[in-house]
Amino acid sequence: MCDQREGDHRPEMPSRRDVLKGSLALAASPLLVGVASSAYAAQTSEPVGTGPTSARAYGALKANSPLESMQIKRRAVGPNDVLLDVLYCGICHSDIHHAHDEWNPIVPTAFPCVPGHEIIGRVQAVGSAVTKFKVGDIGGVGCMVDSCGTCENCLDDREQYCLKGSTVTYNGRDTVLGGHTFGGYSDKVVVTERFVIRIPPGADLAATAPLLCAGITTFSPMQHWKVAAGQRVGVIGLGGLGHVAVKLAVSRRADVTVFTTSPSKIADAKRLGATNAVLWSDSAAMKQLANKFDYLISTVPQAYPMQQFIDVLKLDATLVNVGALDALQGVSGGGLIFGRKSIAGSAIGGIAETQEVIDYCAARNIKADIELIRVEDINRAYDRVVDKDVRYRFVIDMASLKVAGTTRS
Ligand code: NAP
Ligand code: ZN
């Protein structure tokens, strides 16, 4: 769920006072902003710094407070690290769950929270041991920034299931600076090169950013469950993940149906390549689809009565839940038994597989449908995502953070 942490480790409370101080200083003096940025530009010509540097960011100081401008610390560039100047960052519904502390107590949020795990940036500095990137390259960072690298799941390229807990991009344990990690709503990020994805030349950078979470989260289970040409695939929920799932399933020549709660998305579903789109409330249409589907992916961000979708699975078919973290609702044991049906879950994807989906999409010109926004529009964008009103992923143009300075929304 883009959100694993070491099970027994609650992140230390952050250096909130530092962040507040930074934020207030920025608010008090626009001049200081200019000084800070030019100092930063000078520092980054050094591949390996000696101490943490400050970065500008947008985040929440507490649950349900609007996101606002603040300063955070980024670690010095170590031998294996890449420093990215963040160009774009997508807004995933997981960012909202975290910023609002909605997953507490399963995954409590440590504040201040700087979300963002669909990050595209330009390499500004590399450590002495880095081989994959050079200054000027474009790199991507998804939901993880580290893992143990030695457990059986990491060795099998499934770092998202690291037995010691992978380090997630934000709200994870920061093993270098202490406290917790900060995500991509920021002007820069330092990440070990193993967790930085190569972005193919010529890619539409803003529309590629969402593939680093929405893309891999829908691609990985399609690989695992071997979604293939001619199969009947259902996508439940047409939002950020859902619209990419439609494009990926169509690219595999599956016959795709979208299940939506929004009448206004029926036409969009077909434009995206689905052959059919059905409203949940259309019980006659749902009945006609009984026992028809080979594979369903549910991207709905909370639990809901699921039996109506189990009913449309055919013998031996699987519904993969990637959305709801809370207890699933209304599933009949008999409904699974009589038809040997399965409900499964899936979390993002490993680093090799994330590289694979980025390359796969670049080769086929698959990208997200995005609305590019400025950093000060994040709070409005959050409201629109919650209202199911995003078409279909908001992406922040991070150049706006560099000029926003003291702006609050
Ligand atoms: P999103 O853009 O908000 O899309 C979710 C879609 O689900 C909505 O557009 C809407 O589609 C439908 N929906 C929303 N609320 C609903 C409700 N109350 N009842 C029924 N349908 C509802 O969200 P997203 O960014 O795609 O993320 C979806 C979920 O996946 C989130 O919970 C996120 O945290 C999670 N996630 C999981 C992973 C993982 O690794 N498993 C990775 C990333 C995200 P319609 O209008 O078509 O009904
Ligand atoms: Zn995400």
Tab-separated table of C-alpha atoms and ligand atoms in Angstrom:
chain	number	residue	atom	x	y	z
A	1	MET	CA	0.000	0.000	0.000
A	2	CYS	CA	2.826	2.391	-0.605
A	3	ASP	CA	2.822	2.470	3.141
A	4	GLN	CA	4.744	-0.338	4.690
A	5	ARG	CA	6.927	0.482	7.609
A	6	GLU	CA	8.748	-1.734	10.002
A	7	GLY	CA	5.845	-3.253	11.827
A	8	ASP	CA	6.982	-2.447	15.344
A	9	HIS	CA	8.567	0.890	14.670
A	10	ARG	CA	6.612	4.049	15.198
A	11	PRO	CA	8.635	6.828	13.612
A	12	GLU	CA	10.193	9.224	16.043
A	13	MET	CA	8.335	12.458	16.272
A	14	PRO	CA	9.881	14.781	13.764
A	15	SER	CA	11.909	17.879	14.264
A	16	ARG	CA	8.688	19.823	14.097
A	17	ARG	CA	10.181	22.838	15.768
A	18	ASP	CA	12.833	23.068	13.013
A	19	VAL	CA	10.225	22.809	10.328
A	20	LEU	CA	8.024	25.402	11.954
A	21	LYS	CA	10.980	27.697	12.359
A	22	GLY	CA	11.864	27.276	8.688
A	23	SER	CA	8.324	27.833	7.604
A	24	LEU	CA	7.937	30.972	9.681
A	25	ALA	CA	11.257	32.333	8.465
A	26	LEU	CA	10.158	31.815	4.875
A	27	ALA	CA	6.817	33.433	5.565
A	28	ALA	CA	8.475	36.408	7.192
A	29	SER	CA	10.970	37.185	4.492
A	30	PRO	CA	10.602	36.633	0.777
A	31	LEU	CA	14.179	37.912	0.490
A	32	LEU	CA	15.424	34.989	2.494
A	33	VAL	CA	13.882	32.675	-0.081
A	34	GLY	CA	16.109	34.074	-2.806
A	35	VAL	CA	19.185	33.770	-0.623
A	36	ALA	CA	18.320	30.195	0.277
A	37	SER	CA	17.866	29.167	-3.346
A	38	SER	CA	21.121	30.604	-4.582
A	39	ALA	CA	23.023	29.049	-1.675
A	40	TYR	CA	21.393	25.757	-2.596
A	41	ALA	CA	22.368	26.073	-6.254
A	42	ALA	CA	25.983	26.578	-5.257
A	43	GLN	CA	25.972	23.606	-2.902
A	44	THR	CA	24.720	21.167	-5.474
A	45	SER	CA	27.781	21.492	-7.653
A	46	GLU	CA	29.465	19.416	-4.919
A	47	PRO	CA	28.626	15.765	-5.541
A	48	VAL	CA	28.985	14.743	-1.919
A	49	GLY	CA	28.020	17.272	0.722
A	50	THR	CA	29.081	17.181	4.315
A	51	GLY	CA	25.768	17.765	6.040
A	52	PRO	CA	22.039	17.991	5.460
A	53	THR	CA	20.715	20.838	3.357
A	54	SER	CA	17.389	22.569	3.657
A	55	ALA	CA	14.695	22.068	1.054
A	56	ARG	CA	11.453	23.815	0.335
A	57	ALA	CA	8.356	21.716	0.639
A	58	TYR	CA	4.602	21.719	0.917
A	59	GLY	CA	3.031	19.686	3.687
A	60	ALA	CA	0.588	19.348	6.550
A	61	LEU	CA	1.556	20.282	10.077
A	62	LYS	CA	-1.275	18.204	11.497
A	63	ALA	CA	-4.183	16.067	10.366
A	64	ASN	CA	-6.904	18.079	8.664
A	65	SER	CA	-4.844	21.252	8.495
A	66	PRO	CA	-4.351	22.538	4.952
A	67	LEU	CA	-1.022	21.860	3.330
A	68	GLU	CA	1.300	24.835	3.420
A	69	SER	CA	4.781	25.973	2.553
A	70	MET	CA	7.526	24.760	4.882
A	71	GLN	CA	11.201	23.896	5.002
A	72	ILE	CA	12.583	20.430	5.585
A	73	LYS	CA	16.014	18.839	5.660
A	74	ARG	CA	17.477	16.583	3.011
A	75	ARG	CA	20.505	14.464	3.752
A	76	ALA	CA	23.901	15.170	2.203
A	77	VAL	CA	24.514	13.254	-1.011
A	78	GLY	CA	26.236	10.010	-0.001
A	79	PRO	CA	28.391	7.844	-2.306
A	80	ASN	CA	25.385	5.873	-3.614
A	81	ASP	CA	22.940	8.765	-3.672
A	82	VAL	CA	21.313	10.801	-6.397
A	83	LEU	CA	20.097	14.357	-5.782
A	84	LEU	CA	17.036	15.184	-7.865
A	85	ASP	CA	15.729	18.634	-8.593
A	86	VAL	CA	12.024	17.756	-8.495
A	87	LEU	CA	10.190	18.802	-11.657
A	88	TYR	CA	6.798	17.099	-11.226
A	89	CYS	CA	4.981	15.189	-8.525
A	90	GLY	CA	1.627	13.434	-8.879
A	91	ILE	CA	-1.092	13.523	-6.232
A	92	CYS	CA	-2.149	10.020	-5.215
A	93	HIS	CA	-5.170	9.371	-3.010
A	94	SER	CA	-2.686	7.783	-0.575
A	95	ASP	CA	-1.228	11.284	-0.095
A	96	ILE	CA	-4.645	12.429	1.115
A	97	HIS	CA	-5.128	9.421	3.389
A	98	HIS	CA	-1.768	10.244	4.975
A	99	ALA	CA	-2.113	14.029	5.183
A	100	HIS	CA	-5.471	13.540	6.904
A	101	ASP	CA	-4.173	10.692	9.091
A	102	GLU	CA	-7.049	8.556	7.805
A	103	TRP	CA	-5.137	5.274	8.062
A	104	ASN	CA	-4.530	5.644	11.785
A	105	PRO	CA	-4.158	3.253	13.641
A	106	ILE	CA	-3.101	0.856	10.836
A	107	VAL	CA	-0.580	3.332	9.423
A	108	PRO	CA	-0.441	6.427	11.650
A	109	THR	CA	0.924	9.592	10.098
A	110	ALA	CA	3.904	11.367	11.615
A	111	PHE	CA	3.650	15.134	11.247
A	112	PRO	CA	4.687	17.319	9.606
A	113	CYS	CA	3.730	15.245	6.605
A	114	VAL	CA	5.167	16.062	3.181
A	115	PRO	CA	3.444	13.640	0.793
A	116	GLY	CA	4.332	12.753	-2.782
A	117	HIS	CA	5.518	9.474	-4.282
A	118	GLU	CA	5.140	10.052	-8.000
A	119	ILE	CA	8.311	12.082	-8.437
A	120	ILE	CA	10.137	13.054	-11.606
A	121	GLY	CA	13.300	15.103	-11.327
A	122	ARG	CA	16.485	16.149	-13.031
A	123	VAL	CA	19.709	14.775	-11.556
A	124	GLN	CA	21.602	17.623	-9.968
A	125	ALA	CA	24.366	15.697	-8.247
A	126	VAL	CA	25.493	12.104	-7.877
A	127	GLY	CA	27.630	10.327	-5.280
A	128	SER	CA	31.048	8.920	-6.148
A	129	ALA	CA	29.810	5.316	-6.479
A	130	VAL	CA	26.764	6.068	-8.636
A	131	THR	CA	26.839	4.353	-12.038
A	132	LYS	CA	23.251	4.523	-13.319
A	133	PHE	CA	22.889	8.321	-13.492
A	134	LYS	CA	24.864	11.386	-14.381
A	135	VAL	CA	24.112	15.052	-13.798
A	136	GLY	CA	21.347	16.224	-16.157
A	137	ASP	CA	19.622	12.822	-16.499
A	138	ILE	CA	15.952	12.449	-15.653
A	139	GLY	CA	15.070	10.097	-12.788
A	140	GLY	CA	11.876	8.959	-11.140
A	141	VAL	CA	11.075	7.983	-7.573
A	142	GLY	CA	7.986	6.041	-6.621
A	143	CYS	CA	6.677	4.806	-3.304
A	144	MET	CA	9.887	3.388	-1.793
A	145	VAL	CA	13.343	4.841	-1.226
A	146	ASP	CA	15.089	1.897	0.462
A	147	SER	CA	14.767	-1.662	1.731
A	148	CYS	CA	17.023	-4.180	3.458
A	149	GLY	CA	18.227	-5.643	0.159
A	150	THR	CA	19.021	-9.004	1.767
A	151	CYS	CA	15.740	-10.726	2.680
A	152	GLU	CA	14.225	-13.269	0.306
A	153	ASN	CA	11.655	-10.793	-1.008
A	154	CYS	CA	14.244	-8.083	-1.710
A	155	LEU	CA	16.498	-10.659	-3.389
A	156	ASP	CA	13.494	-11.614	-5.526
A	157	ASP	CA	12.986	-7.959	-6.613
A	158	ARG	CA	9.893	-7.601	-4.429
A	159	GLU	CA	11.231	-4.817	-2.208
A	160	GLN	CA	7.694	-3.646	-1.485
A	161	TYR	CA	7.293	-6.817	0.582
A	162	CYS	CA	10.692	-6.459	2.320
A	163	LEU	CA	10.532	-8.639	5.418
A	164	LYS	CA	12.200	-5.913	7.458
A	165	GLY	CA	9.873	-3.251	6.036
A	166	SER	CA	10.828	-1.151	3.052
A	167	THR	CA	11.419	2.560	3.630
A	168	VAL	CA	8.534	4.373	2.041
A	169	THR	CA	9.090	7.701	0.332
A	170	TYR	CA	7.213	9.660	2.967
A	171	ASN	CA	6.021	8.798	6.460
A	172	GLY	CA	8.653	6.059	6.611
A	173	ARG	CA	11.545	5.817	9.028
A	174	ASP	CA	14.444	7.999	7.883
A	175	THR	CA	17.408	5.763	8.604
A	176	VAL	CA	19.951	8.500	7.856
A	177	LEU	CA	18.622	11.696	9.429
A	178	GLY	CA	16.291	10.092	11.973
A	179	GLY	CA	12.644	11.045	12.239
A	180	HIS	CA	10.547	10.254	9.202
A	181	THR	CA	10.901	10.564	5.446
A	182	PHE	CA	9.515	13.438	3.397
A	183	GLY	CA	8.031	12.988	-0.074
A	184	GLY	CA	8.073	14.732	-3.388
A	185	TYR	CA	6.042	17.890	-2.726
A	186	SER	CA	9.452	19.475	-2.440
A	187	ASP	CA	12.091	21.149	-4.559
A	188	LYS	CA	14.655	18.379	-4.109
A	189	VAL	CA	15.049	14.857	-2.862
A	190	VAL	CA	18.061	12.622	-2.152
A	191	VAL	CA	17.571	8.915	-2.868
A	192	THR	CA	19.899	5.944	-3.129
A	193	GLU	CA	20.347	5.182	-6.847
A	194	ARG	CA	18.937	1.637	-6.529
A	195	PHE	CA	15.532	3.230	-5.913
A	196	VAL	CA	15.700	5.780	-8.709
A	197	ILE	CA	14.016	4.780	-11.961
A	198	ARG	CA	15.444	5.714	-15.366
A	199	ILE	CA	12.981	7.754	-17.418
A	200	PRO	CA	13.354	7.093	-21.147
A	201	PRO	CA	14.337	10.056	-23.320
A	202	GLY	CA	11.416	11.813	-24.943
A	203	ALA	CA	8.901	10.809	-22.262
A	204	ASP	CA	6.173	13.310	-21.403
A	205	LEU	CA	7.546	13.931	-17.921
A	206	ALA	CA	4.456	15.327	-16.194
A	207	ALA	CA	2.191	12.578	-17.550
A	208	THR	CA	4.756	9.885	-16.749
A	209	ALA	CA	5.016	10.829	-13.053
A	210	PRO	CA	1.745	9.047	-12.088
A	211	LEU	CA	3.044	5.789	-13.536
A	212	LEU	CA	5.477	5.622	-10.611
A	213	CYS	CA	2.585	4.741	-8.296
A	214	ALA	CA	-0.699	4.465	-10.196
A	215	GLY	CA	1.092	2.673	-13.052
A	216	ILE	CA	3.069	0.139	-11.076
A	217	THR	CA	0.227	-0.563	-8.623
A	218	THR	CA	-2.057	-1.630	-11.461
A	219	PHE	CA	0.650	-3.219	-13.672
A	220	SER	CA	2.118	-5.475	-10.980
A	221	PRO	CA	-1.058	-7.471	-10.244
A	222	MET	CA	-1.794	-7.745	-13.980
A	223	GLN	CA	1.608	-9.379	-14.357
A	224	HIS	CA	1.131	-11.603	-11.329
A	225	TRP	CA	-2.350	-12.778	-12.353
A	226	LYS	CA	-1.265	-12.936	-16.007
A	227	VAL	CA	-3.953	-10.743	-17.488
A	228	ALA	CA	-3.982	-11.703	-21.160
A	229	ALA	CA	-5.544	-10.980	-24.524
A	230	GLY	CA	-9.213	-11.836	-24.770
A	231	GLN	CA	-9.787	-11.989	-21.005
A	232	ARG	CA	-12.620	-10.059	-19.489
A	233	VAL	CA	-11.221	-7.496	-17.037
A	234	GLY	CA	-13.163	-5.178	-14.739
A	235	VAL	CA	-11.824	-1.965	-13.225
A	236	ILE	CA	-13.748	-0.784	-10.163
A	237	GLY	CA	-13.385	2.988	-9.595
A	238	LEU	CA	-12.269	5.315	-12.388
A	239	GLY	CA	-9.783	7.633	-10.718
A	240	GLY	CA	-5.995	7.908	-10.819
A	241	LEU	CA	-5.248	4.206	-10.519
A	242	GLY	CA	-8.397	3.122	-12.341
A	243	HIS	CA	-7.803	5.092	-15.532
A	244	VAL	CA	-4.238	3.787	-15.814
A	245	ALA	CA	-5.518	0.251	-15.149
A	246	VAL	CA	-7.904	0.637	-18.094
A	247	LYS	CA	-5.080	1.736	-20.400
A	248	LEU	CA	-2.790	-1.091	-19.259
A	249	ALA	CA	-5.474	-3.771	-19.595
A	250	VAL	CA	-6.445	-2.473	-23.043
A	251	SER	CA	-2.771	-2.584	-24.067
A	252	ARG	CA	-2.842	-6.306	-23.191
A	253	ARG	CA	-5.848	-6.662	-25.485
A	254	ALA	CA	-8.189	-7.551	-22.645
A	255	ASP	CA	-11.878	-6.749	-22.933
A	256	VAL	CA	-12.325	-4.051	-20.281
A	257	THR	CA	-15.399	-2.997	-18.321
A	258	VAL	CA	-15.340	-0.039	-15.939
A	259	PHE	CA	-17.545	-0.122	-12.851
A	260	THR	CA	-18.173	3.441	-11.744
A	261	THR	CA	-20.371	5.386	-9.349
A	262	SER	CA	-20.146	8.495	-11.562
A	263	PRO	CA	-22.507	8.700	-14.561
A	264	SER	CA	-20.313	11.434	-16.072
A	265	LYS	CA	-17.419	8.965	-16.422
A	266	ILE	CA	-19.225	6.459	-18.657
A	267	ALA	CA	-18.170	8.240	-21.850
A	268	ASP	CA	-14.625	8.728	-20.560
A	269	ALA	CA	-14.289	5.019	-19.813
A	270	LYS	CA	-14.991	4.248	-23.460
A	271	ARG	CA	-12.656	6.986	-24.664
A	272	LEU	CA	-9.935	5.362	-22.542
A	273	GLY	CA	-10.493	2.074	-24.367
A	274	ALA	CA	-13.048	0.195	-22.244
A	275	THR	CA	-15.704	-1.654	-24.228
A	276	ASN	CA	-18.274	-1.281	-21.498
A	277	ALA	CA	-18.963	0.946	-18.487
A	278	VAL	CA	-21.534	0.114	-15.847
A	279	LEU	CA	-22.938	2.089	-12.942
A	280	TRP	CA	-22.835	0.219	-9.630
A	281	SER	CA	-26.460	1.209	-9.134
A	282	ASP	CA	-27.586	-0.499	-12.378
A	283	SER	CA	-28.599	-3.812	-10.856
A	284	ALA	CA	-29.992	-5.177	-14.134
A	285	ALA	CA	-26.662	-4.618	-15.889
A	286	MET	CA	-24.778	-6.100	-12.930
A	287	LYS	CA	-26.967	-9.220	-13.048
A	288	GLN	CA	-26.298	-9.700	-16.740
A	289	LEU	CA	-22.575	-9.763	-16.014
A	290	ALA	CA	-22.782	-12.606	-13.442
A	291	ASN	CA	-19.905	-15.124	-13.762
A	292	LYS	CA	-18.276	-13.280	-16.666
A	293	PHE	CA	-14.996	-11.788	-15.421
A	294	ASP	CA	-11.499	-13.312	-15.351
A	295	TYR	CA	-10.001	-10.524	-13.253
A	296	LEU	CA	-11.203	-7.487	-11.345
A	297	ILE	CA	-9.110	-4.731	-9.807
A	298	SER	CA	-10.714	-2.580	-7.120
A	299	THR	CA	-9.239	0.896	-6.736
A	300	VAL	CA	-11.962	2.301	-4.466
A	301	PRO	CA	-10.253	4.088	-1.563
A	302	GLN	CA	-12.402	2.586	1.171
A	303	ALA	CA	-14.261	-0.636	1.938
A	304	TYR	CA	-17.710	-1.120	0.427
A	305	PRO	CA	-20.115	-4.055	0.076
A	306	MET	CA	-18.126	-6.249	-2.304
A	307	GLN	CA	-20.390	-9.200	-2.960
A	308	GLN	CA	-21.941	-7.699	-6.100
A	309	PHE	CA	-18.476	-7.805	-7.660
A	310	ILE	CA	-17.667	-11.321	-6.413
A	311	ASP	CA	-20.831	-12.342	-8.241
A	312	VAL	CA	-19.466	-11.165	-11.608
A	313	LEU	CA	-16.234	-13.207	-11.268
A	314	LYS	CA	-16.190	-16.451	-13.219
A	315	LEU	CA	-14.896	-19.815	-11.947
A	316	ASP	CA	-11.348	-19.521	-10.503
A	317	ALA	CA	-11.229	-15.782	-11.082
A	318	THR	CA	-9.759	-13.170	-8.718
A	319	LEU	CA	-10.735	-9.748	-7.448
A	320	VAL	CA	-7.575	-7.839	-6.508
A	321	ASN	CA	-8.120	-5.088	-3.959
A	322	VAL	CA	-5.523	-2.324	-4.139
A	323	GLY	CA	-7.625	0.448	-2.602
A	324	ALA	CA	-9.253	-0.304	0.729
A	325	LEU	CA	-7.024	-0.760	3.753
A	326	ASP	CA	-9.875	-1.289	6.188
A	327	ALA	CA	-11.903	-4.475	6.757
A	328	LEU	CA	-13.597	-5.702	3.593
A	329	GLN	CA	-17.372	-5.670	3.760
A	330	GLY	CA	-20.185	-8.012	2.941
A	331	VAL	CA	-18.312	-10.919	1.385
A	332	SER	CA	-20.196	-14.202	1.447
A	333	GLY	CA	-18.111	-17.329	2.168
A	334	GLY	CA	-20.494	-19.309	-0.024
A	335	GLY	CA	-20.079	-16.755	-2.794
A	336	LEU	CA	-16.375	-17.616	-2.902
A	337	ILE	CA	-16.763	-21.375	-2.397
A	338	PHE	CA	-19.312	-21.904	-5.149
A	339	GLY	CA	-17.117	-20.819	-8.021
A	340	ARG	CA	-13.669	-21.238	-6.374
A	341	LYS	CA	-13.292	-17.453	-6.456
A	342	SER	CA	-10.543	-15.429	-4.770
A	343	ILE	CA	-10.105	-12.032	-3.219
A	344	ALA	CA	-6.498	-10.864	-3.123
A	345	GLY	CA	-4.521	-7.727	-2.373
A	346	SER	CA	-1.466	-6.198	-3.990
A	347	ALA	CA	0.972	-3.443	-3.009
A	348	ILE	CA	2.753	-1.251	-5.569
A	349	GLY	CA	5.606	-3.222	-7.213
A	350	GLY	CA	9.335	-3.824	-6.891
A	351	ILE	CA	11.974	-1.548	-8.366
A	352	ALA	CA	12.739	-3.790	-11.369
A	353	GLU	CA	9.030	-4.048	-12.117
A	354	THR	CA	8.616	-0.270	-11.745
A	355	GLN	CA	11.375	0.193	-14.323
A	356	GLU	CA	9.541	-2.351	-16.472
A	357	VAL	CA	6.216	-0.487	-16.374
A	358	ILE	CA	7.919	2.822	-17.156
A	359	ASP	CA	9.671	1.266	-20.172
A	360	TYR	CA	6.511	-0.610	-21.196
A	361	CYS	CA	4.462	2.587	-21.155
A	362	ALA	CA	7.116	4.651	-22.935
A	363	ALA	CA	7.272	2.065	-25.737
A	364	ARG	CA	3.487	2.201	-26.160
A	365	ASN	CA	2.942	5.901	-25.496
A	366	ILE	CA	0.831	5.099	-22.439
A	367	LYS	CA	0.651	7.989	-20.004
A	368	ALA	CA	-1.710	9.365	-17.422
A	369	ASP	CA	-4.437	11.879	-18.246
A	370	ILE	CA	-3.390	14.747	-16.032
A	371	GLU	CA	-4.350	18.167	-14.792
A	372	LEU	CA	-1.174	20.123	-14.150
A	373	ILE	CA	-1.509	22.386	-11.117
A	374	ARG	CA	0.543	24.838	-9.132
A	375	VAL	CA	1.659	23.984	-5.639
A	376	GLU	CA	-0.712	26.463	-4.044
A	377	ASP	CA	-3.639	24.571	-5.624
A	378	ILE	CA	-2.916	21.343	-3.739
A	379	ASN	CA	-5.652	21.796	-1.146
A	380	ARG	CA	-8.287	22.431	-3.788
A	381	ALA	CA	-7.006	19.430	-5.729
A	382	TYR	CA	-7.329	17.243	-2.612
A	383	ASP	CA	-10.984	18.269	-2.283
A	384	ARG	CA	-11.626	17.425	-5.907
A	385	VAL	CA	-10.008	13.987	-5.599
A	386	VAL	CA	-12.174	13.203	-2.567
A	387	ASP	CA	-15.220	14.385	-4.543
A	388	LYS	CA	-14.281	11.914	-7.370
A	389	ASP	CA	-13.796	14.937	-9.578
A	390	VAL	CA	-10.217	14.413	-10.796
A	391	ARG	CA	-9.765	13.722	-14.540
A	392	TYR	CA	-7.698	11.674	-13.872
A	393	ARG	CA	-4.545	12.616	-11.971
A	394	PHE	CA	-3.383	15.928	-10.575
A	395	VAL	CA	0.306	16.573	-11.103
A	396	ILE	CA	2.101	19.444	-9.395
A	397	ASP	CA	4.399	21.535	-11.542
A	398	MET	CA	7.168	21.926	-9.000
A	399	ALA	CA	8.534	25.022	-10.711
A	400	SER	CA	5.633	26.748	-8.946
A	401	LEU	CA	7.144	25.838	-5.548
A	402	LYS	CA	10.351	27.556	-6.511
A	403	VAL	CA	8.485	30.795	-7.080
A	404	ALA	CA	5.657	30.286	-4.571
A	405	GLY	CA	7.821	31.068	-1.549
A	406	THR	CA	5.402	32.263	1.040
A	407	THR	CA	2.174	31.351	-0.720
A	408	ARG	CA	-0.385	29.479	1.320
A	409	SER	CA	-3.641	28.077	0.004
B	1	NAP	P1	-8.823	8.300	-6.778
B	1	NAP	O1	-8.122	9.002	-7.870
B	1	NAP	O2	-9.571	9.064	-5.768
B	1	NAP	O3	-9.796	7.211	-7.468
B	1	NAP	C1	-10.647	6.387	-6.724
B	1	NAP	C2	-11.944	6.195	-7.489
B	1	NAP	O4	-12.749	5.280	-6.728
B	1	NAP	C3	-12.812	7.457	-7.603
B	1	NAP	O5	-12.472	8.270	-8.691
B	1	NAP	C4	-14.184	6.883	-7.740
B	1	NAP	O6	-14.380	6.372	-9.050
B	1	NAP	C5	-14.112	5.688	-6.818
B	1	NAP	N1	-14.587	6.058	-5.462
B	1	NAP	C6	-14.087	6.972	-4.634
B	1	NAP	N2	-14.745	7.020	-3.476
B	1	NAP	C7	-15.688	6.088	-3.580
B	1	NAP	C8	-16.693	5.633	-2.714
B	1	NAP	N3	-16.863	6.175	-1.495
B	1	NAP	N4	-17.484	4.626	-3.127
B	1	NAP	C9	-17.346	4.111	-4.348
B	1	NAP	N5	-16.394	4.517	-5.235
B	1	NAP	C10	-15.592	5.492	-4.840
B	1	NAP	O7	-7.779	7.409	-5.941
B	1	NAP	P2	-6.421	6.699	-6.462
B	1	NAP	O8	-5.294	7.634	-6.328
B	1	NAP	O9	-6.711	6.022	-7.713
B	1	NAP	O10	-6.225	5.629	-5.282
B	1	NAP	C11	-7.205	4.649	-5.058
B	1	NAP	C12	-6.902	3.905	-3.773
B	1	NAP	O11	-5.754	3.083	-3.966
B	1	NAP	C13	-6.580	4.800	-2.577
B	1	NAP	O12	-7.138	4.242	-1.411
B	1	NAP	C14	-5.069	4.722	-2.484
B	1	NAP	O13	-4.612	4.978	-1.183
B	1	NAP	C15	-4.846	3.302	-2.889
B	1	NAP	N6	-3.511	2.991	-3.377
B	1	NAP	C16	-3.044	1.757	-3.120
B	1	NAP	C17	-1.810	1.358	-3.595
B	1	NAP	C18	-1.304	-0.022	-3.338
B	1	NAP	O14	-0.094	-0.228	-3.356
B	1	NAP	N7	-2.189	-0.986	-3.122
B	1	NAP	C19	-1.043	2.269	-4.337
B	1	NAP	C20	-1.573	3.518	-4.598
B	1	NAP	C21	-2.813	3.881	-4.124
B	1	NAP	P3	-15.836	6.443	-9.750
B	1	NAP	O15	-16.178	7.900	-9.819
B	1	NAP	O16	-15.545	5.818	-11.074
B	1	NAP	O17	-16.780	5.644	-8.924
B	2	ZN	ZN	0.289	6.278	-4.544
